[in-house]
C-alpha cells in the first residue's frame, strides 16, 4: 500500500472514532529493543526503518520524532512524504503533545489523542496523559487501528521454544523462581520483559531477531508460576520440562484477565509493562522486577561459557581481519560483502546461533554515523584507504559477544591517526581501571573521555552496557552502564559490561574500539575503603597498531596494551592454523 494510502486509511478510522491524533511508538507489548515484525507499525505507517522513533498523525498533518543516531537516515527516508522530521533533544523541537496542541490550535480543547495501550509502557502513557491534560486534551488507550488497516500484517511469532540446559545456564529454573519468591515477600510478580522470562525459565526461542527470546509473559505468586504463551510453540520436551520445574502454562492472551483476578498485590514495573496489562492489576506495586538485578550477575558456568564463546568469536574476527586486509586491495568489496564474510566466519564456529545485533560496517564517512547499518541503497565500495569501523557480535549457546574494531585500510590523515589514538587511550584507561566497591559506571565514564576532551572532542552515546549470556546484547539497559548520565547501579563482580568509546567526524571518519569485560576482584590490597575491583577483558581480538601515534601513550597504557595483546595471542593461537597464527603474532607484537 503506498504511503499516502496508509495515512488515508488511518485517518478514516480516526474520523470514525472521533480521534484528533494517533501516536505510534517503536515498541511492542514487551518493551523489547528488537521488535517482531507484527509490531513494526511505526515503520509501516511512516516508511522510516530506524529502531527508535515515534510517529504522530493528525487529520491533516504528520510528524516523526527520532534521536541523533538517525537524523540523516530519517531525513532521507521521509523525503517526499507528509512526515515532518522532529529532532529529539535538539533545542526548539516540541514534544508530541506540544506539536499536537499547536497543530490543532483552538480545536485542541476536548480533543482525543489515542494510542494502543498494548504497545505503550505504563510510564509513557501516564506521562503523555498528564501532558495532554495541560492542553485540554484527553488520552484514549484502547484502539489498535493497524489490526484493521494493515492487511498483510505479520502474525505473532511462532518459533519453537528450546531449553537452555544446565551445561550453559548453571542454575535451574526452579531455583531461580525460589530466589525470586524470597524477594516478593508474599506478593506476586508480573514478568513482561522477554529477557526476564527467558532467564528465569532457562528457555530460548527465535521469536525476536538477534535475541533468543520467546514472546510470552510470566506470573509468579508465592505458590504458583505460570507461563503465558501460545501452546503450539511448546514441544512435548519443553512441556514436560516446565512441569518438572513447577511451571504451569496458560494462553498468551489470558494474561490481562489473570492479573485482574489476582487478589494479592502484584509487583510490576511501569517503565517496562504495557499499559493494557498494567491497568488490569487491582493492586500494583510500582517497582523494578528483582529479576532485572539477578540476571546481571553471571554464575561460574555462565562466565566459563563467556570465555569459551569469546575464544571462538576471536578466531572468527582474526580470520576476517586478515581476509579483509588482503582482499580489499584486490577490489570488489563493499560494506555488505564484508559483513557477510564476517558472519560466514562466525557461522563456522561451534555453538553459533546467529548475530547478536545488526552489524555496523561503516566505511569512511559512514563510520561517523554511530548506528549506521548498510543496506542495498546505502552500500558503498570499500577501498584500500582510510578507516573501516566494524561493530558486530554473535550469539552462541554459551555466550553473547559484542566487539568493535576500526580497521586501517591504507593511507590515513593525521586526524584519523590522532582520533584512533585518543579513542585507544580512553579504551585502555577505562579497561584498566581499579575502583572500590560502590562505584558505578557514571563514576568511571570520564576515564574513557578525558583524553579526547583535552582535544575538544566528545561523543554522545554511552560508553558501555551490560551483556547477557546467550541473551540480549544490551542487557538491563537502565541498570549497569558507563554513561555521562547518572546510573546508580554499582559495578560488582560477575557483571559483564562493554567498553566502547568513539570519535565521529561527520563526512570524514569514525573510530570506535570496544571490548566486552567482566567485573572481577582486583589484586590491589585494600588499605582503606575496599574491596577493590577491576575488569577482565573477555573479548579476544587484536587492535591493529599501524595507526597508533605511540608518543601519545604513556608507559602504563603501553604496558597494559601489550599485556592484552599477549593474552589475545596466547588464548587464540591454539585454535588457528600456522598461517593465521603468524598473522596474529605480528598483529599482537609489542608496541
Coordinates of C-alpha atoms in Angstrom, one line a residue:
X1 CA 0.0 0.0 0.0
X2 CA 1.5 3.4 -1.0
X3 CA 2.4 5.7 1.9
X4 CA -0.4 8.2 1.2
X5 CA -3.0 5.5 1.1
X6 CA -1.8 4.2 4.5
X7 CA -2.3 7.7 6.0
X8 CA -5.7 7.9 4.4
X9 CA -6.8 4.6 5.9
X10 CA -5.5 5.6 9.3
X11 CA -7.3 8.9 9.2
X12 CA -10.6 7.2 8.1
X13 CA -10.5 5.2 11.4
X14 CA -9.6 8.3 13.4
X15 CA -12.6 10.2 11.9
X16 CA -14.9 7.3 12.6
X17 CA -13.6 7.0 16.3
X18 CA -13.5 10.8 16.9
X19 CA -9.8 10.8 17.3
X20 CA -7.8 14.0 16.6
X21 CA -4.3 12.5 16.7
X22 CA -2.9 8.9 16.8
X23 CA 0.6 8.2 18.2
X24 CA 2.6 5.2 17.1
X25 CA 5.7 4.3 19.0
X26 CA 8.5 1.9 18.1
X27 CA 7.7 -0.6 20.8
X28 CA 5.9 -3.9 21.3
X29 CA 3.9 -5.3 24.2
X30 CA 7.1 -6.4 26.0
X31 CA 9.2 -3.2 25.7
X32 CA 11.9 -5.0 23.7
X33 CA 14.8 -3.5 22.0
X34 CA 14.3 -5.6 18.8
X35 CA 10.7 -5.7 17.7
X36 CA 9.0 -8.7 16.0
X37 CA 7.6 -7.7 12.6
X38 CA 4.0 -7.8 13.8
X39 CA 4.5 -4.7 15.9
X40 CA 6.6 -2.6 13.5
X41 CA 3.6 -0.3 12.9
X42 CA 5.6 2.9 13.1
X43 CA 7.8 1.6 10.3
X44 CA 4.8 0.6 8.2
X45 CA 3.0 3.9 8.5
X46 CA 6.0 6.2 8.1
X47 CA 8.5 4.4 5.9
X48 CA 11.3 5.2 8.4
X49 CA 13.1 1.9 9.4
X50 CA 15.3 3.1 12.3
X51 CA 15.0 1.4 15.6
X52 CA 13.9 4.5 17.5
X53 CA 11.1 6.8 16.5
X54 CA 7.5 8.0 17.3
X55 CA 5.0 8.8 14.5
X56 CA 2.2 11.2 15.2
X57 CA -0.7 11.6 12.7
X58 CA -3.4 14.2 12.9
X59 CA -6.3 14.5 10.4
X60 CA -4.2 16.8 8.2
X61 CA -0.5 16.6 9.3
X62 CA 2.1 14.0 10.3
X63 CA 5.4 14.1 12.1
X64 CA 8.1 11.7 13.2
X65 CA 10.4 12.1 16.2
X66 CA 13.8 10.3 16.4
X67 CA 17.2 10.8 18.0
X68 CA 20.6 11.9 16.8
X69 CA 21.6 8.5 15.6
X70 CA 19.0 8.7 12.8
X71 CA 18.8 12.3 11.8
X72 CA 20.5 11.7 8.5
X73 CA 18.8 8.4 7.7
X74 CA 15.3 9.7 8.7
X75 CA 15.6 12.8 6.6
X76 CA 16.4 10.7 3.6
X77 CA 13.6 8.1 4.2
X78 CA 10.9 10.7 5.0
X79 CA 11.7 12.8 1.9
X80 CA 8.6 13.1 -0.3
X81 CA 6.2 12.0 2.4
X82 CA 3.9 14.0 4.7
X83 CA 6.0 13.3 7.7
X84 CA 8.0 16.2 9.2
X85 CA 11.2 15.2 10.9
X86 CA 11.4 16.2 14.6
X87 CA 14.9 16.0 16.1
X88 CA 14.7 14.8 19.7
X89 CA 16.7 16.6 22.4
X90 CA 17.5 19.5 20.0
X91 CA 16.6 22.9 21.3
X92 CA 13.3 24.1 19.7
X93 CA 11.9 20.6 19.0
X94 CA 8.5 20.3 20.5
X95 CA 7.2 17.3 22.4
X96 CA 4.5 15.2 20.7
X97 CA 1.8 16.8 23.0
X98 CA 3.1 20.3 22.2
X99 CA 3.1 19.7 18.5
X100 CA -0.4 18.2 18.6
X101 CA -1.7 21.2 20.6
X102 CA 0.0 23.6 18.2
X103 CA -1.3 21.8 15.1
X104 CA -4.9 21.6 16.4
X105 CA -4.8 25.2 17.7
X106 CA -8.1 26.2 19.2
X107 CA -9.6 22.8 18.3
X108 CA -7.3 21.2 20.9
X109 CA -9.7 21.7 23.8
X110 CA -11.6 18.5 24.3
X111 CA -9.6 16.7 21.5
X112 CA -8.9 13.0 21.9
X113 CA -5.4 11.6 21.3
X114 CA -5.2 7.9 21.0
X115 CA -2.5 5.2 21.5
X116 CA -2.6 1.4 21.6
X117 CA -2.2 0.5 25.3
X118 CA -0.7 -2.9 24.4
X119 CA 2.4 -1.3 22.9
X120 CA 3.0 1.7 25.1
X121 CA 4.5 1.4 28.5
X122 CA 2.5 2.5 31.5
X123 CA 5.1 5.1 32.4
X124 CA 5.0 6.6 28.9
X125 CA 1.2 6.5 28.7
X126 CA 0.8 8.2 32.1
X127 CA 3.4 10.9 31.2
X128 CA 1.6 11.6 27.9
X129 CA -1.8 11.7 29.6
X130 CA -0.6 14.3 32.1
X131 CA 1.0 16.5 29.4
X132 CA -2.1 16.3 27.2
X133 CA -4.3 17.3 30.1
X134 CA -2.4 20.6 30.4
X135 CA -3.6 21.4 26.9
X136 CA -7.2 20.4 27.5
X137 CA -6.8 17.1 25.6
X138 CA -7.6 13.5 26.8
X139 CA -5.9 10.2 26.1
X140 CA -7.6 7.0 24.7
X141 CA -5.7 3.8 25.1
X142 CA -7.9 1.0 23.8
X143 CA -7.6 1.1 20.0
X144 CA -5.2 -0.6 17.5
X145 CA -6.1 0.8 14.0
X146 CA -3.4 -1.4 12.4
X147 CA -5.4 -4.5 13.2
X148 CA -7.8 -3.2 10.6
X149 CA -5.8 -1.3 8.0
X150 CA -2.6 -3.4 7.8
X151 CA -3.9 -6.1 5.5
X152 CA -0.8 -8.3 5.4
X153 CA 0.3 -7.7 9.0
X154 CA 2.6 -10.5 10.2
X155 CA 1.2 -12.7 13.0
X156 CA 2.6 -13.2 16.4
X157 CA 5.9 -15.1 16.1
X158 CA 5.5 -18.9 16.2
X159 CA 9.1 -20.1 16.8
X160 CA 9.6 -23.3 18.7
X161 CA 10.9 -22.9 22.3
X162 CA 14.0 -24.9 23.4
X163 CA 15.8 -25.4 26.7
X164 CA 19.0 -23.7 27.7
X165 CA 20.5 -26.7 29.5
X166 CA 22.3 -26.6 32.8
X167 CA 25.5 -27.1 30.9
X168 CA 25.2 -23.4 29.9
X169 CA 22.7 -22.0 32.4
X170 CA 24.3 -23.2 35.7
X171 CA 21.2 -22.8 37.8
X172 CA 17.8 -24.5 37.4
X173 CA 14.6 -22.6 36.7
X174 CA 13.1 -23.9 40.0
X175 CA 16.0 -22.5 41.9
X176 CA 15.7 -19.1 40.2
X177 CA 11.9 -19.0 40.9
X178 CA 12.5 -19.7 44.6
X179 CA 15.1 -16.9 44.8
X180 CA 12.6 -14.5 43.1
X181 CA 9.8 -15.5 45.6
X182 CA 12.1 -14.6 48.5
X183 CA 12.3 -11.0 47.1
X184 CA 8.5 -10.7 46.7
X185 CA 7.6 -11.0 50.4
X186 CA 4.3 -12.8 49.8
X187 CA 3.3 -10.7 46.8
X188 CA 3.0 -11.7 43.1
X189 CA 5.2 -10.6 40.2
X190 CA 4.2 -9.8 36.7
X191 CA 7.1 -10.6 34.3
X192 CA 6.6 -8.9 31.0
X193 CA 10.2 -8.3 29.8
X194 CA 11.2 -11.2 27.5
X195 CA 14.7 -11.4 28.7
X196 CA 13.5 -11.9 32.2
X197 CA 11.2 -14.8 31.1
X198 CA 14.0 -16.4 29.2
X199 CA 16.5 -16.1 32.0
X200 CA 14.1 -17.3 34.7
X201 CA 12.9 -20.4 32.9
X202 CA 16.2 -21.2 31.0
X203 CA 14.2 -21.2 27.8
X204 CA 15.2 -19.7 24.4
X205 CA 13.5 -19.2 21.1
X206 CA 13.7 -17.5 17.7
X207 CA 10.8 -15.1 18.1
X208 CA 12.9 -11.9 18.2
X209 CA 15.6 -11.0 15.8
X210 CA 19.1 -11.1 17.3
X211 CA 17.8 -12.1 20.7
X212 CA 16.8 -15.7 21.6
X213 CA 13.6 -14.8 23.3
X214 CA 10.1 -16.3 23.4
X215 CA 7.1 -13.9 23.1
X216 CA 5.4 -14.6 26.5
X217 CA 4.6 -13.3 30.0
X218 CA 5.0 -14.9 33.4
X219 CA 3.1 -14.5 36.6
X220 CA 4.8 -15.7 39.8
X221 CA 3.0 -15.9 43.1
X222 CA 4.1 -17.4 46.5
X223 CA 2.6 -20.8 45.4
X224 CA 2.5 -20.8 41.6
X225 CA 4.5 -19.9 38.5
X226 CA 2.7 -19.6 35.2
X227 CA 4.0 -19.1 31.6
X228 CA 1.6 -17.3 29.2
X229 CA 2.4 -18.4 25.7
X230 CA 0.8 -19.8 22.6
X231 CA 0.9 -23.5 23.4
X232 CA 1.8 -24.6 19.8
X233 CA 5.2 -23.0 20.4
X234 CA 6.0 -25.7 23.1
X235 CA 7.4 -29.1 22.1
X236 CA 6.5 -32.1 24.3
X237 CA 10.0 -32.0 25.7
X238 CA 9.6 -28.4 26.8
X239 CA 6.1 -29.1 28.2
X240 CA 7.5 -31.9 30.3
X241 CA 10.4 -29.7 31.4
X242 CA 8.1 -27.0 32.6
X243 CA 6.1 -29.5 34.7
X244 CA 9.3 -30.7 36.3
X245 CA 10.3 -27.1 37.2
X246 CA 6.8 -26.4 38.7
X247 CA 5.6 -24.0 35.9
X248 CA 2.1 -24.1 34.6
X249 CA 1.1 -22.9 31.1
X250 CA -1.7 -20.6 30.1
X251 CA -2.7 -19.0 26.8
X252 CA -0.8 -15.8 25.9
X253 CA -3.9 -13.6 25.6
X254 CA -5.2 -14.6 29.1
X255 CA -2.5 -12.5 30.9
X256 CA -4.7 -9.4 31.5
X257 CA -7.6 -11.4 32.8
X258 CA -5.5 -13.4 35.1
X259 CA -3.7 -10.4 36.7
X260 CA -7.1 -8.8 37.1
X261 CA -8.2 -11.8 39.0
X262 CA -5.1 -11.8 41.2
X263 CA -6.2 -11.0 44.8
X264 CA -2.8 -10.1 46.1
X265 CA -0.6 -7.1 45.3
X266 CA 1.4 -7.5 42.1
X267 CA 4.9 -6.2 41.5
X268 CA 5.0 -4.6 38.1
X269 CA 7.5 -2.1 36.6
X270 CA 5.5 0.7 34.9
X271 CA 8.6 1.5 32.8
X272 CA 8.6 -2.0 31.3
X273 CA 5.0 -3.1 31.4
X274 CA 2.4 -2.2 28.7
X275 CA -0.5 0.0 29.8
X276 CA -3.2 -2.5 28.9
X277 CA -1.8 -5.2 31.2
X278 CA -0.7 -2.9 34.0
X279 CA -4.1 -1.2 34.2
X280 CA -5.7 -4.6 34.8
X281 CA -3.9 -5.1 38.1
X282 CA -6.1 -4.3 41.1
X283 CA -3.2 -3.5 43.5
X284 CA 0.0 -2.8 41.6
X285 CA 3.3 -2.3 43.4
X286 CA 5.3 0.0 41.2
X287 CA 8.8 -1.5 41.4
X288 CA 11.6 -2.8 39.1
X289 CA 11.5 -6.6 38.8
X290 CA 14.0 -8.3 41.1
X291 CA 14.9 -10.4 38.0
X292 CA 16.4 -7.4 36.3
X293 CA 19.1 -7.2 39.1
X294 CA 19.6 -11.0 39.4
X295 CA 20.4 -11.6 35.8
X296 CA 23.2 -9.1 35.8
X297 CA 25.3 -11.4 37.9
X298 CA 26.8 -14.2 35.9
X299 CA 27.4 -17.5 37.7
X300 CA 30.6 -19.6 37.3
X301 CA 29.0 -21.7 34.5
X302 CA 28.0 -18.6 32.5
X303 CA 31.4 -16.9 33.0
X304 CA 33.1 -20.1 31.7
X305 CA 30.8 -20.0 28.8
X306 CA 31.6 -16.4 28.0
X307 CA 35.3 -17.1 27.9
X308 CA 34.9 -20.0 25.5
X309 CA 32.4 -18.1 23.3
X310 CA 34.9 -15.2 23.1
X311 CA 37.7 -17.5 22.0
X312 CA 35.6 -18.8 19.1
X313 CA 34.4 -15.3 18.3
X314 CA 38.0 -14.1 18.4
X315 CA 39.0 -16.8 15.9
X316 CA 36.3 -15.6 13.5
X317 CA 37.4 -12.0 13.9
X318 CA 41.1 -12.8 13.3
X319 CA 40.2 -14.7 10.1
X320 CA 38.0 -11.9 9.0
X321 CA 40.6 -9.1 9.7
X322 CA 43.3 -11.0 7.8
X323 CA 41.0 -11.7 4.9
X324 CA 39.8 -8.1 4.7
X325 CA 43.2 -6.6 4.7
X326 CA 44.3 -9.0 2.0
X327 CA 41.2 -8.7 -0.2
X328 CA 40.1 -5.1 -0.1
X329 CA 43.2 -4.0 -2.2
X330 CA 42.1 -6.5 -4.9
X331 CA 38.8 -4.6 -5.3
X332 CA 35.2 -5.7 -5.4
X333 CA 34.4 -5.5 -1.7
X334 CA 31.6 -3.4 -0.2
X335 CA 30.2 -2.9 3.3
X336 CA 27.6 -5.6 2.8
X337 CA 30.1 -8.1 1.3
X338 CA 32.4 -7.6 4.3
X339 CA 29.5 -8.1 6.7
X340 CA 28.5 -11.3 5.0
X341 CA 32.1 -12.6 5.1
X342 CA 32.3 -11.9 8.9
X343 CA 29.0 -13.7 9.5
X344 CA 30.3 -16.7 7.5
X345 CA 33.5 -16.9 9.6
X346 CA 31.3 -16.8 12.8
X347 CA 29.0 -19.4 11.4
X348 CA 31.9 -21.8 11.2
X349 CA 32.3 -21.7 14.9
X350 CA 30.8 -24.3 17.3
X351 CA 27.5 -23.3 19.1
X352 CA 26.9 -20.3 16.8
X353 CA 23.2 -19.3 16.8
X354 CA 23.2 -16.1 14.8
X355 CA 24.2 -12.5 15.1
X356 CA 23.6 -10.6 18.4
X357 CA 22.6 -7.4 16.5
X358 CA 22.7 -5.9 13.0
X359 CA 26.3 -5.5 12.1
X360 CA 27.6 -1.9 11.8
X361 CA 30.0 -1.9 8.9
X362 CA 30.8 1.7 8.2
X363 CA 33.5 2.7 5.7
X364 CA 34.9 6.2 5.5
X365 CA 32.2 8.8 6.3
X366 CA 29.7 6.1 7.1
X367 CA 31.9 5.3 10.1
X368 CA 30.8 8.6 11.6
X369 CA 27.1 7.6 11.6
X370 CA 27.1 6.0 15.0
X371 CA 24.4 3.3 14.4
X372 CA 24.8 3.0 10.6
X373 CA 23.7 -0.2 9.0
X374 CA 24.4 -0.8 5.4
X375 CA 21.6 -1.8 3.0
X376 CA 21.3 -2.2 -0.7
X377 CA 20.7 1.5 -1.1
X378 CA 23.5 2.8 1.1
X379 CA 26.1 0.1 0.5
X380 CA 29.4 1.5 -0.9
X381 CA 32.6 0.1 -2.2
X382 CA 35.4 -0.3 0.4
X383 CA 38.8 1.0 -0.9
X384 CA 42.4 0.4 0.3
X385 CA 42.5 3.8 2.1
X386 CA 41.0 5.4 5.2
X387 CA 39.2 3.6 8.0
X388 CA 36.6 0.9 8.3
X389 CA 34.5 0.7 11.5
X390 CA 33.0 -2.7 12.3
X391 CA 30.8 -3.2 15.3
X392 CA 29.3 -6.7 15.5
X393 CA 28.6 -9.7 17.6
X394 CA 27.5 -13.3 17.7
X395 CA 25.0 -15.4 19.7
X396 CA 26.4 -18.6 20.9
X397 CA 24.8 -21.2 23.2
X398 CA 27.3 -20.4 25.8
X399 CA 27.6 -16.6 25.5
X400 CA 26.9 -13.4 23.6
X401 CA 29.6 -11.3 22.0
X402 CA 29.9 -7.6 21.1
X403 CA 33.1 -6.2 19.6
X404 CA 34.1 -3.1 17.7
X405 CA 37.4 -2.7 15.8
X406 CA 38.5 0.1 13.5
X407 CA 40.5 -1.2 10.5
X408 CA 43.1 0.9 8.7
X409 CA 42.9 0.0 5.0
X410 CA 45.6 2.3 3.6
X411 CA 46.8 5.9 3.8
X412 CA 45.4 7.8 6.8
X413 CA 45.4 11.5 7.6
X414 CA 46.9 12.8 10.8
X415 CA 43.5 13.5 12.2
X416 CA 42.5 9.9 11.6
X417 CA 45.6 8.6 13.4
X418 CA 45.1 11.1 16.2
X419 CA 41.5 10.1 16.8
X420 CA 42.4 6.4 16.6
X421 CA 44.9 7.0 19.4
X422 CA 42.7 9.2 21.5
X423 CA 40.0 6.6 21.5
X424 CA 42.5 3.9 22.3
X425 CA 43.7 5.9 25.3
X426 CA 40.2 6.2 26.7
X427 CA 39.6 2.5 26.0
X428 CA 42.8 1.5 27.8
X429 CA 42.2 3.8 30.8
X430 CA 38.7 2.5 31.4
X431 CA 39.6 -1.1 30.8
X432 CA 42.4 -1.0 33.2
X433 CA 40.5 0.9 36.0
X434 CA 40.8 -0.2 39.6
X435 CA 37.9 1.0 41.8
X436 CA 36.4 0.4 45.3
X437 CA 33.1 -1.3 46.0
X438 CA 30.2 1.0 45.5
X439 CA 31.4 2.8 42.4
X440 CA 29.0 2.8 39.4
X441 CA 29.5 3.3 35.7
X442 CA 28.8 7.0 35.7
X443 CA 31.7 7.5 38.2
X444 CA 34.1 5.8 35.7
X445 CA 32.8 7.1 32.4
X446 CA 35.1 10.1 32.2
X447 CA 38.1 7.8 32.1
X448 CA 37.1 6.9 28.6
X449 CA 36.6 10.6 27.6
X450 CA 39.4 12.5 29.3
X451 CA 42.0 12.2 26.5
X452 CA 39.6 13.3 23.8
X453 CA 38.1 16.1 26.0
X454 CA 41.5 17.7 26.1
X455 CA 41.3 18.0 22.3
X456 CA 37.8 19.4 22.4
X457 CA 36.2 16.2 21.2
X458 CA 33.3 14.2 22.7
X459 CA 30.7 11.6 21.8
X460 CA 27.0 11.5 22.9
X461 CA 26.3 7.8 23.2
X462 CA 27.0 5.7 26.4
X463 CA 30.4 4.1 26.8
X464 CA 29.2 0.7 27.8
X465 CA 26.2 -1.5 28.6
X466 CA 25.5 -4.9 30.1
X467 CA 25.6 -8.1 28.0
X468 CA 23.6 -11.2 28.6
X469 CA 24.6 -14.9 28.5
X470 CA 23.0 -16.1 25.2
X471 CA 20.6 -13.3 25.9
X472 CA 20.3 -9.7 24.9
X473 CA 23.5 -7.9 23.8
X474 CA 22.1 -4.8 25.6
X475 CA 21.2 -6.3 28.9
X476 CA 19.1 -4.5 31.5
X477 CA 19.6 -1.2 29.6
X478 CA 18.8 1.1 32.6
X479 CA 20.9 -0.8 35.1
X480 CA 24.7 -1.1 34.8
X481 CA 26.2 1.2 32.2
X482 CA 29.1 3.5 31.6
X483 CA 27.4 6.8 30.7
X484 CA 27.6 10.5 31.4
X485 CA 24.0 10.5 32.6
X486 CA 23.5 9.1 36.1
X487 CA 23.2 5.3 36.5
X488 CA 23.2 4.3 40.2
X489 CA 23.8 0.6 40.0
X490 CA 27.3 -0.3 41.5
X491 CA 29.6 -2.4 39.4
X492 CA 30.1 -5.7 41.1
X493 CA 32.0 -9.0 40.4
X494 CA 30.1 -11.2 38.0
X495 CA 28.7 -8.3 35.9
X496 CA 29.5 -8.2 32.2
X497 CA 29.8 -4.8 30.5
X498 CA 31.2 -3.3 27.4
X499 CA 33.8 -0.5 27.0
X500 CA 33.3 1.4 23.7
X501 CA 34.4 5.0 23.4
X502 CA 34.4 6.6 20.0
X503 CA 35.1 9.7 17.9
X504 CA 32.9 10.6 14.9
X505 CA 33.8 13.3 12.4
X506 CA 30.9 13.8 10.1
X507 CA 31.7 13.5 6.4
X508 CA 35.1 12.0 7.2
X509 CA 35.5 9.1 9.5
X510 CA 34.6 7.3 12.7
X511 CA 36.7 5.4 15.2
X512 CA 35.5 3.1 18.0
X513 CA 37.3 0.4 20.0
X514 CA 35.1 -2.0 22.0
X515 CA 35.7 -5.0 24.3
X516 CA 33.3 -6.9 26.5
X517 CA 34.6 -7.1 30.0
X518 CA 33.9 -9.0 33.3
X519 CA 34.0 -7.2 36.6
X520 CA 36.4 -9.1 38.9
X521 CA 38.2 -8.7 42.2
X522 CA 41.4 -6.7 41.9
X523 CA 44.7 -7.9 43.4
X524 CA 45.2 -4.5 44.9
X525 CA 45.5 -4.8 48.7
X526 CA 42.8 -2.7 50.3
X527 CA 44.3 -0.3 52.8
X528 CA 41.0 1.6 53.2
X529 CA 37.5 1.5 51.8
X530 CA 37.8 -1.8 50.0
X531 CA 37.4 -4.3 48.5
X532 CA 38.7 -3.1 45.1
X533 CA 37.5 -4.3 41.7
X534 CA 38.8 -4.2 38.1
X535 CA 37.9 -5.6 34.7
X536 CA 38.9 -8.8 32.9
X537 CA 38.8 -8.3 29.1
X538 CA 36.6 -11.1 27.8
X539 CA 36.9 -10.1 24.1
X540 CA 39.9 -11.6 22.4
X541 CA 40.9 -9.7 19.3
X542 CA 43.9 -7.5 18.3
X543 CA 43.6 -3.8 17.9
X544 CA 45.6 -3.0 14.7
X545 CA 48.6 -0.9 15.7
X546 CA 49.7 0.9 12.4
X547 CA 47.5 4.0 13.1
X548 CA 48.7 4.5 16.7
X549 CA 50.7 7.6 17.5
X550 CA 52.8 5.8 20.1
X551 CA 54.2 9.0 21.6
X552 CA 50.7 10.0 22.7
X553 CA 50.5 6.9 25.0
X554 CA 52.1 6.8 28.5
X555 CA 54.2 3.9 29.7
X556 CA 51.3 2.4 31.8
X557 CA 49.0 2.5 28.8
X558 CA 51.6 0.8 26.5
X559 CA 52.3 -1.9 29.2
X560 CA 48.6 -2.7 29.6
X561 CA 48.0 -2.8 25.8
X562 CA 51.0 -5.1 25.3
X563 CA 49.7 -7.4 28.1
X564 CA 46.3 -7.5 26.5
X565 CA 47.8 -8.4 23.1
X566 CA 49.9 -11.1 24.6
X567 CA 46.7 -12.6 26.2
X568 CA 44.9 -12.4 22.8
X569 CA 47.7 -14.3 21.2
X570 CA 48.1 -16.9 23.9
X571 CA 44.3 -17.7 24.0
X572 CA 43.7 -17.7 20.3
X573 CA 46.8 -19.2 18.8
X574 CA 46.0 -22.8 19.8
X575 CA 42.8 -22.6 17.6
X576 CA 44.5 -21.2 14.5
X577 CA 46.5 -22.8 11.7
X578 CA 50.1 -21.7 11.2
X579 CA 49.2 -19.0 8.6
X580 CA 46.7 -17.3 10.9
X581 CA 49.0 -17.8 13.9
X582 CA 51.8 -16.0 12.1
X583 CA 49.4 -13.1 11.2
X584 CA 48.2 -12.9 14.8
X585 CA 51.8 -13.0 16.1
X586 CA 52.6 -9.9 14.0
X587 CA 49.3 -8.1 14.8
X588 CA 50.0 -8.5 18.6
X589 CA 53.7 -7.7 18.5
X590 CA 54.5 -5.3 21.4
X591 CA 54.5 -1.6 20.9

